[in-house]
Amino acid sequence: MMDKILEALITSSHPLPVKKGIVKKVVDAAENSVDREQCKAMFDLTTRLILLGEDSFQKQVGHQVLDAYARYHRCEFEEFFNKGFILSLLQQGYGSLDKKDIAIIDYIHMGLKLIMSCPSVLEIFGFMHTEVLRLVCERPEPLLCARLSELLSDFVHCIPRGKAAVLFCQQLVRTISQFQCSATQEEEIRGFISQVNKVSNLLQSIWKAEPGALLPSLQEVFVIISATDSIFEPSIALASLVQHIPLQMITVLIRSLITDQNVKDASMTCALCRMIDWLSWPLAQHVETWVIALLKGLASVQKFTILIDVTLLKIEQVFHRLWYPIVRPGALAVLSHMLLSFQHSPEAFHLIVPHIIKLVQFLKDEASPTSKIFLMQLTELVHCMMYQYSGFPDLYEPILEAIKDLPKPCEEKMKLTLNQSAWTSHSNSLASCLSRLSGKSETGKTGLINLGNTCYMNSVIQALFMATDFRRSVLALNLNGSRSLMRKLQLLFAFLAHTQRAAYAPQSFFEESRPPWFTPGSQQDCSEYLRFLLDRLHEEEKTCRILHENSSQSSISSEHECSSREHSEKMPSLTESNLPRVDEGKTLIEKMFGGKLQTTIRCLNCKSTSQKQEAFTDLSLAFPPCLEDIVEAESTQLLAPADCESTVPPCCTAVVSDALHTEPPVLHGLQVEEIGHGSEAGDEMLQKFPLQPITSVDSCSLPIPSDKLVTVHNNKSIERNDKTKSVPNLINYFLAPEILNGENKYYCEKCASLQNAQKVMQVVDEPEYLILTLLRFSYDSKSHIRRKILDDVALPLVLQLPVEKTSQKSPAISQSLLPDSPENLPKKLKPSGSVDSSDPQPVSYLLSSIVVHSGMSSESGHYYCYARNTSSGSVGQLCYKTDLAGLSSPQGCATDNNDSNTSVIWHDPNCKEASKEWFLFNDSRVTFTSFQSVQNITSRFPKDTAYVLFYRKQDANCGVYPSAINGLWVNGEPPLQKELMDAITKDNKLYLQEQELNARTRALQASSTTCSFRPRGFDDSDPPGSCGPSGGGGGGGGGGFNTISRLVF
């Protein structure tokens, strides 16, 4: 009867307080003894109220009464809440209520709580395994699935076990993938997120209890997101699972995924795109970690096509996630990786450029502490990308204006970030079988492939490329449409600076720049090649200017147009913009490498003098005779020709003093031996003039400054007999006066006959880059063979070159950059009256590059290059010492210890350099090295000797240049023109495709091929020099010692 009363009460029209009072009495009466039929009637009524109640009051009454009667009459409730009843609810529903209604699950959940202590619960748990699996397979809605997850979390015994657990997890993953949220209100969205999290938490608990179910579950996730023919788009709710995957599994999972040959590119692309979509899932942890891990994994196996497609497709979407604070951190991490690794083209960065300013302003307006930190991170990323692709000022200027008040990262940090982020820079165990050319070395520099004994060209090109000011000038030229050699050099420099390749093959430039007399495939002299290259670039620019002037001054006729077309096929387009902007009408080569030597000859008979100036691009430094010829400062006599008498101070050196002199110098010295580069047999040693003691000054009309004379002893040469020579020694010897006599007498026009004369050469116009060539290859007239001078030459980091600043200029200026031969020079000089007064001024130079020749003779060998970044105003400080003997001159190296200053000084190795980074360019191989390694190369490897040196002029007005740090350039590289950028972008894409194809080929052969490699040691282990497989070839395409023609001449 109680059930009838209760049912009549809740359907009556009595006031709600009256109803609640009566319901309370019914609940209290539950503890009284009630027969089984009455209990069953109450259970039926309350179940109907809970599931079919018309309002919340009826459902509330049903819950209260059922809970009370079930607690006091447990046996009766156990009989009522049986297997058949539960199955009917799950499979058929209740009355008009569908079986998938959440009320069904909630009712069962409540019933299990009430029956938990009853024996029959074990039977219920048994069939619930099957029912929950069936229910999940029917793809319940998020709310129902969340309620089921709550039930299973409270009653874990209802969760399937063993293999059934694996299947249940897979089906639950499938169910999550179909969750969709159509809500637009924040409260509804929060509810949806809460529902998904409940389901994902259930999966996490199952994975902990059943570890074997984790991997199949993740495999199911990948199957879903990689499906290319899916009829629906998988829900981003799958992102909620990522936070529950142990991070320790990243390496194993990604490795198995990227090496699975059954996974097609299209499937991988879909999977990666959908994982990136997961960044939109709020509060999901570690999504960005997995996305970046997969991106790196694909890069490690060189699947660049996927990376390119996904980046271009998703970069804007990732950027737009930055507007939402809740997903901002993860989105920024992925955006940074995508942009910084996409270095072969600016395309990805330029997709987001139009949106940057709005986001920056939005973040500034937001003004929260987190937004300020985020804005600084975003700004740093933008600066890195603009640094990488600096050729678009029209795009970047508005951005720079918007972020001008925000900190800018230093160039060192930007370059380091870019070098570490490129796809080809990733280093991991997956790359152990990759070729050496799979990516750039840690230096970030690009090697040059040896095309077959072309190391002489490679070393010269790298030295020129590392001449920072020259490189920037070349890259800044507007040579679009030109076919000139300078254009090819510009393209080569652009590739060296921006290619993704570890080594570039300069085939086109080699064919264009090779001297006609150089035999392809044969070893050649790098100095001869350098001279030819610079002279040709110089003459090419002069010709272009002449053509431009002629075309601008003459009227345009049809005949003239035809002639211009013929010239244009070989020369650059004749527009003013194509011509380099250099001072005083100089060509670019003249501005960077051109200097002037003034040769003064004084007839010893009539005392008349002649002067001539000639341009040079390098100074060829001969080695003085060694033997027992020693410079002794203790007991010396000044020797002069027999027909010239003079009285001089007792001790002088062949160097230029820093003190200023008003008297013109008297030229006195020895004949310098000069052996041509690349010349054949027949060169003869120049005879030295027999010196005699000077006894009188009457026969010499001009006074002799004591610091300009040659110190000699016992009629011998000026050179010490030390085992180790130095660049200062060789420069002093080069500048030392010499006597023209015997067969080399000077023809004096005033005397109208051949006369003995004195000759001296002085640098009157210093170059920006001083190139010094050490004449190591000489001809032995006795054995009739060419030999290499293997003497070790110490290299100062900083030297000072004496430059004579004359009061008037000689009208005779050489029109070629290559100086006349020493044999013909005296006979070309014309009388010019008395010598102008001059003031020697020391000009400081910093060592920039060293081209090393490796080989025991001049008949064979290999070239490689040491270099570092130097530019005007970016070199280290000078460290002067009053006692030069204690500086960096190696033991045994000749130094001047007298009171007078020297024209070249040593740099203290203990002085902190502004630039610590040196590079070793050995064809395809580029490594870090040190200046100490440069200094010790010959002592460690006797056949490896410095051959061509590049010195960069320092700013005379500054003693310290703090602007360069670790060899980086403060001003950055000039923006690349569109044609250059397009060429590099095209080649970078081609390179990535090549690497991907190679990776796929290796993957197919992996099962039958064992990959191993012996990493090259640092340059302290083996000599760097070699054209063969053991040296710097690195895929250079031949050029070893097994070739027939290996002459260095």
PDB file of N, CA and C in Angstrom, residues 809-856:
ATOM      1  N   LYS A 809     102.769  62.085 -56.300  1.00  0.00           N
ATOM      2  CA  LYS A 809     102.512  60.805 -56.923  1.00  0.00           C
ATOM      3  C   LYS A 809     103.207  60.728 -58.261  1.00  0.00           C
ATOM      4  N   SER A 810     103.712  59.559 -58.545  1.00  0.00           N
ATOM      5  CA  SER A 810     104.345  59.350 -59.841  1.00  0.00           C
ATOM      6  C   SER A 810     103.277  59.254 -60.901  1.00  0.00           C
ATOM      7  N   PRO A 811     103.504  59.895 -62.052  1.00  0.00           N
ATOM      8  CA  PRO A 811     102.496  59.830 -63.108  1.00  0.00           C
ATOM      9  C   PRO A 811     102.427  58.475 -63.771  1.00  0.00           C
ATOM     10  N   ALA A 812     103.453  57.685 -63.604  1.00  0.00           N
ATOM     11  CA  ALA A 812     103.474  56.387 -64.279  1.00  0.00           C
ATOM     12  C   ALA A 812     102.818  55.349 -63.392  1.00  0.00           C
ATOM     13  N   ILE A 813     101.577  54.997 -63.716  1.00  0.00           N
ATOM     14  CA  ILE A 813     100.832  53.999 -62.941  1.00  0.00           C
ATOM     15  C   ILE A 813     100.536  52.813 -63.843  1.00  0.00           C
ATOM     16  N   SER A 814     100.824  51.615 -63.306  1.00  0.00           N
ATOM     17  CA  SER A 814     100.588  50.417 -64.112  1.00  0.00           C
ATOM     18  C   SER A 814      99.105  50.233 -64.343  1.00  0.00           C
ATOM     19  N   GLN A 815      98.771  49.824 -65.534  1.00  0.00           N
ATOM     20  CA  GLN A 815      97.367  49.618 -65.880  1.00  0.00           C
ATOM     21  C   GLN A 815      96.902  48.207 -65.564  1.00  0.00           C
ATOM     22  N   SER A 816      97.783  47.343 -65.150  1.00  0.00           N
ATOM     23  CA  SER A 816      97.405  45.979 -64.813  1.00  0.00           C
ATOM     24  C   SER A 816      97.639  45.747 -63.340  1.00  0.00           C
ATOM     25  N   LEU A 817      96.858  44.865 -62.771  1.00  0.00           N
ATOM     26  CA  LEU A 817      97.040  44.551 -61.362  1.00  0.00           C
ATOM     27  C   LEU A 817      98.226  43.637 -61.138  1.00  0.00           C
ATOM     28  N   LEU A 818      98.700  42.951 -62.153  1.00  0.00           N
ATOM     29  CA  LEU A 818      99.821  42.049 -62.006  1.00  0.00           C
ATOM     30  C   LEU A 818     101.116  42.808 -62.233  1.00  0.00           C
ATOM     31  N   PRO A 819     102.061  42.814 -61.296  1.00  0.00           N
ATOM     32  CA  PRO A 819     103.290  43.584 -61.441  1.00  0.00           C
ATOM     33  C   PRO A 819     104.190  43.013 -62.513  1.00  0.00           C
ATOM     34  N   ASP A 820     105.025  43.870 -63.041  1.00  0.00           N
ATOM     35  CA  ASP A 820     106.009  43.427 -64.023  1.00  0.00           C
ATOM     36  C   ASP A 820     107.030  42.534 -63.343  1.00  0.00           C
ATOM     37  N   SER A 821     107.692  41.706 -64.148  1.00  0.00           N
ATOM     38  CA  SER A 821     108.691  40.810 -63.606  1.00  0.00           C
ATOM     39  C   SER A 821     109.891  41.592 -63.115  1.00  0.00           C
ATOM     40  N   PRO A 822     110.595  41.124 -62.098  1.00  0.00           N
ATOM     41  CA  PRO A 822     111.746  41.846 -61.554  1.00  0.00           C
ATOM     42  C   PRO A 822     112.855  42.035 -62.574  1.00  0.00           C
ATOM     43  N   GLU A 823     112.951  41.103 -63.531  1.00  0.00           N
ATOM     44  CA  GLU A 823     114.026  41.203 -64.506  1.00  0.00           C
ATOM     45  C   GLU A 823     113.855  42.415 -65.412  1.00  0.00           C
ATOM     46  N   ASN A 824     112.626  42.754 -65.768  1.00  0.00           N
ATOM     47  CA  ASN A 824     112.387  43.843 -66.708  1.00  0.00           C
ATOM     48  C   ASN A 824     112.148  45.176 -66.024  1.00  0.00           C
ATOM     49  N   LEU A 825     111.892  45.154 -64.728  1.00  0.00           N
ATOM     50  CA  LEU A 825     111.497  46.373 -64.048  1.00  0.00           C
ATOM     51  C   LEU A 825     112.542  47.474 -64.101  1.00  0.00           C
ATOM     52  N   PRO A 826     113.848  47.235 -63.842  1.00  0.00           N
ATOM     53  CA  PRO A 826     114.810  48.335 -63.834  1.00  0.00           C
ATOM     54  C   PRO A 826     114.917  49.049 -65.164  1.00  0.00           C
ATOM     55  N   LYS A 827     114.807  48.358 -66.248  1.00  0.00           N
ATOM     56  CA  LYS A 827     114.977  48.970 -67.549  1.00  0.00           C
ATOM     57  C   LYS A 827     113.773  49.797 -67.964  1.00  0.00           C
ATOM     58  N   LYS A 828     112.645  49.663 -67.229  1.00  0.00           N
ATOM     59  CA  LYS A 828     111.449  50.433 -67.555  1.00  0.00           C
ATOM     60  C   LYS A 828     111.389  51.743 -66.792  1.00  0.00           C
ATOM     61  N   LEU A 829     112.223  51.904 -65.785  1.00  0.00           N
ATOM     62  CA  LEU A 829     112.154  53.094 -64.960  1.00  0.00           C
ATOM     63  C   LEU A 829     112.771  54.280 -65.682  1.00  0.00           C
ATOM     64  N   LYS A 830     112.169  55.427 -65.502  1.00  0.00           N
ATOM     65  CA  LYS A 830     112.645  56.659 -66.150  1.00  0.00           C
ATOM     66  C   LYS A 830     113.102  57.632 -65.073  1.00  0.00           C
ATOM     67  N   PRO A 831     114.084  58.499 -65.420  1.00  0.00           N
ATOM     68  CA  PRO A 831     114.531  59.483 -64.428  1.00  0.00           C
ATOM     69  C   PRO A 831     113.374  60.381 -64.022  1.00  0.00           C
ATOM     70  N   SER A 832     113.322  60.707 -62.741  1.00  0.00           N
ATOM     71  CA  SER A 832     112.257  61.582 -62.242  1.00  0.00           C
ATOM     72  C   SER A 832     112.782  62.588 -61.235  1.00  0.00           C
ATOM     73  N   GLY A 833     114.052  62.858 -61.267  1.00  0.00           N
ATOM     74  CA  GLY A 833     114.581  63.847 -60.357  1.00  0.00           C
ATOM     75  C   GLY A 833     114.871  63.272 -58.993  1.00  0.00           C
ATOM     76  N   SER A 834     114.819  64.084 -58.010  1.00  0.00           N
ATOM     77  CA  SER A 834     115.137  63.653 -56.648  1.00  0.00           C
ATOM     78  C   SER A 834     113.979  62.904 -56.018  1.00  0.00           C
ATOM     79  N   VAL A 835     114.303  62.164 -55.005  1.00  0.00           N
ATOM     80  CA  VAL A 835     113.300  61.371 -54.307  1.00  0.00           C
ATOM     81  C   VAL A 835     112.471  62.260 -53.395  1.00  0.00           C
ATOM     82  N   ASP A 836     111.151  62.065 -53.427  1.00  0.00           N
ATOM     83  CA  ASP A 836     110.277  62.825 -52.533  1.00  0.00           C
ATOM     84  C   ASP A 836     110.474  62.354 -51.105  1.00  0.00           C
ATOM     85  N   SER A 837     110.310  63.293 -50.219  1.00  0.00           N
ATOM     86  CA  SER A 837     110.395  62.921 -48.804  1.00  0.00           C
ATOM     87  C   SER A 837     109.196  62.066 -48.437  1.00  0.00           C
ATOM     88  N   SER A 838     109.394  61.135 -47.537  1.00  0.00           N
ATOM     89  CA  SER A 838     108.324  60.218 -47.169  1.00  0.00           C
ATOM     90  C   SER A 838     108.343  59.973 -45.681  1.00  0.00           C
ATOM     91  N   ASP A 839     107.177  59.658 -45.163  1.00  0.00           N
ATOM     92  CA  ASP A 839     107.022  59.348 -43.752  1.00  0.00           C
ATOM     93  C   ASP A 839     106.435  57.950 -43.637  1.00  0.00           C
ATOM     94  N   PRO A 840     107.218  56.973 -43.186  1.00  0.00           N
ATOM     95  CA  PRO A 840     106.678  55.615 -43.055  1.00  0.00           C
ATOM     96  C   PRO A 840     105.643  55.550 -41.941  1.00  0.00           C
ATOM     97  N   GLN A 841     104.484  54.995 -42.253  1.00  0.00           N
ATOM     98  CA  GLN A 841     103.421  54.873 -41.270  1.00  0.00           C
ATOM     99  C   GLN A 841     103.038  53.408 -41.144  1.00  0.00           C
ATOM    100  N   PRO A 842     103.075  52.860 -39.935  1.00  0.00           N
ATOM    101  CA  PRO A 842     102.700  51.448 -39.777  1.00  0.00           C
ATOM    102  C   PRO A 842     101.190  51.262 -39.932  1.00  0.00           C
ATOM    103  N   VAL A 843     100.802  50.293 -40.737  1.00  0.00           N
ATOM    104  CA  VAL A 843      99.399  49.937 -40.941  1.00  0.00           C
ATOM    105  C   VAL A 843      99.182  48.545 -40.375  1.00  0.00           C
ATOM    106  N   SER A 844      98.241  48.423 -39.473  1.00  0.00           N
ATOM    107  CA  SER A 844      98.010  47.155 -38.779  1.00  0.00           C
ATOM    108  C   SER A 844      97.128  46.232 -39.620  1.00  0.00           C
ATOM    109  N   TYR A 845      97.491  44.958 -39.616  1.00  0.00           N
ATOM    110  CA  TYR A 845      96.738  43.923 -40.329  1.00  0.00           C
ATOM    111  C   TYR A 845      96.497  42.755 -39.385  1.00  0.00           C
ATOM    112  N   LEU A 846      95.329  42.130 -39.551  1.00  0.00           N
ATOM    113  CA  LEU A 846      94.962  40.958 -38.761  1.00  0.00           C
ATOM    114  C   LEU A 846      94.900  39.740 -39.670  1.00  0.00           C
ATOM    115  N   LEU A 847      95.481  38.637 -39.221  1.00  0.00           N
ATOM    116  CA  LEU A 847      95.485  37.416 -40.012  1.00  0.00           C
ATOM    117  C   LEU A 847      94.058  36.918 -40.211  1.00  0.00           C
ATOM    118  N   SER A 848      93.705  36.669 -41.472  1.00  0.00           N
ATOM    119  CA  SER A 848      92.343  36.268 -41.806  1.00  0.00           C
ATOM    120  C   SER A 848      92.273  34.828 -42.308  1.00  0.00           C
ATOM    121  N   SER A 849      93.132  34.474 -43.260  1.00  0.00           N
ATOM    122  CA  SER A 849      93.078  33.141 -43.867  1.00  0.00           C
ATOM    123  C   SER A 849      94.483  32.670 -44.200  1.00  0.00           C
ATOM    124  N   ILE A 850      94.668  31.364 -44.203  1.00  0.00           N
ATOM    125  CA  ILE A 850      95.929  30.749 -44.586  1.00  0.00           C
ATOM    126  C   ILE A 850      95.631  29.576 -45.507  1.00  0.00           C
ATOM    127  N   VAL A 851      96.160  29.618 -46.704  1.00  0.00           N
ATOM    128  CA  VAL A 851      96.062  28.477 -47.606  1.00  0.00           C
ATOM    129  C   VAL A 851      97.321  27.641 -47.404  1.00  0.00           C
ATOM    130  N   VAL A 852      97.149  26.389 -47.056  1.00  0.00           N
ATOM    131  CA  VAL A 852      98.259  25.497 -46.740  1.00  0.00           C
ATOM    132  C   VAL A 852      98.471  24.526 -47.892  1.00  0.00           C
ATOM    133  N   HIS A 853      99.747  24.313 -48.241  1.00  0.00           N
ATOM    134  CA  HIS A 853     100.084  23.285 -49.227  1.00  0.00           C
ATOM    135  C   HIS A 853     100.651  22.083 -48.487  1.00  0.00           C
ATOM    136  N   SER A 854     100.110  20.923 -48.763  1.00  0.00           N
ATOM    137  CA  SER A 854     100.565  19.684 -48.148  1.00  0.00           C
ATOM    138  C   SER A 854     101.246  18.833 -49.205  1.00  0.00           C
ATOM    139  N   GLY A 855     102.494  18.513 -48.967  1.00  0.00           N
ATOM    140  CA  GLY A 855     103.233  17.702 -49.915  1.00  0.00           C
ATOM    141  C   GLY A 855     104.724  17.830 -49.678  1.00  0.00           C
ATOM    142  N   MET A 856     105.465  16.809 -50.079  1.00  0.00           N
ATOM    143  CA  MET A 856     106.907  16.810 -49.856  1.00  0.00           C
ATOM    144  C   MET A 856     107.671  17.521 -50.957  1.00  0.00           C
TER     145      MET A 856
END
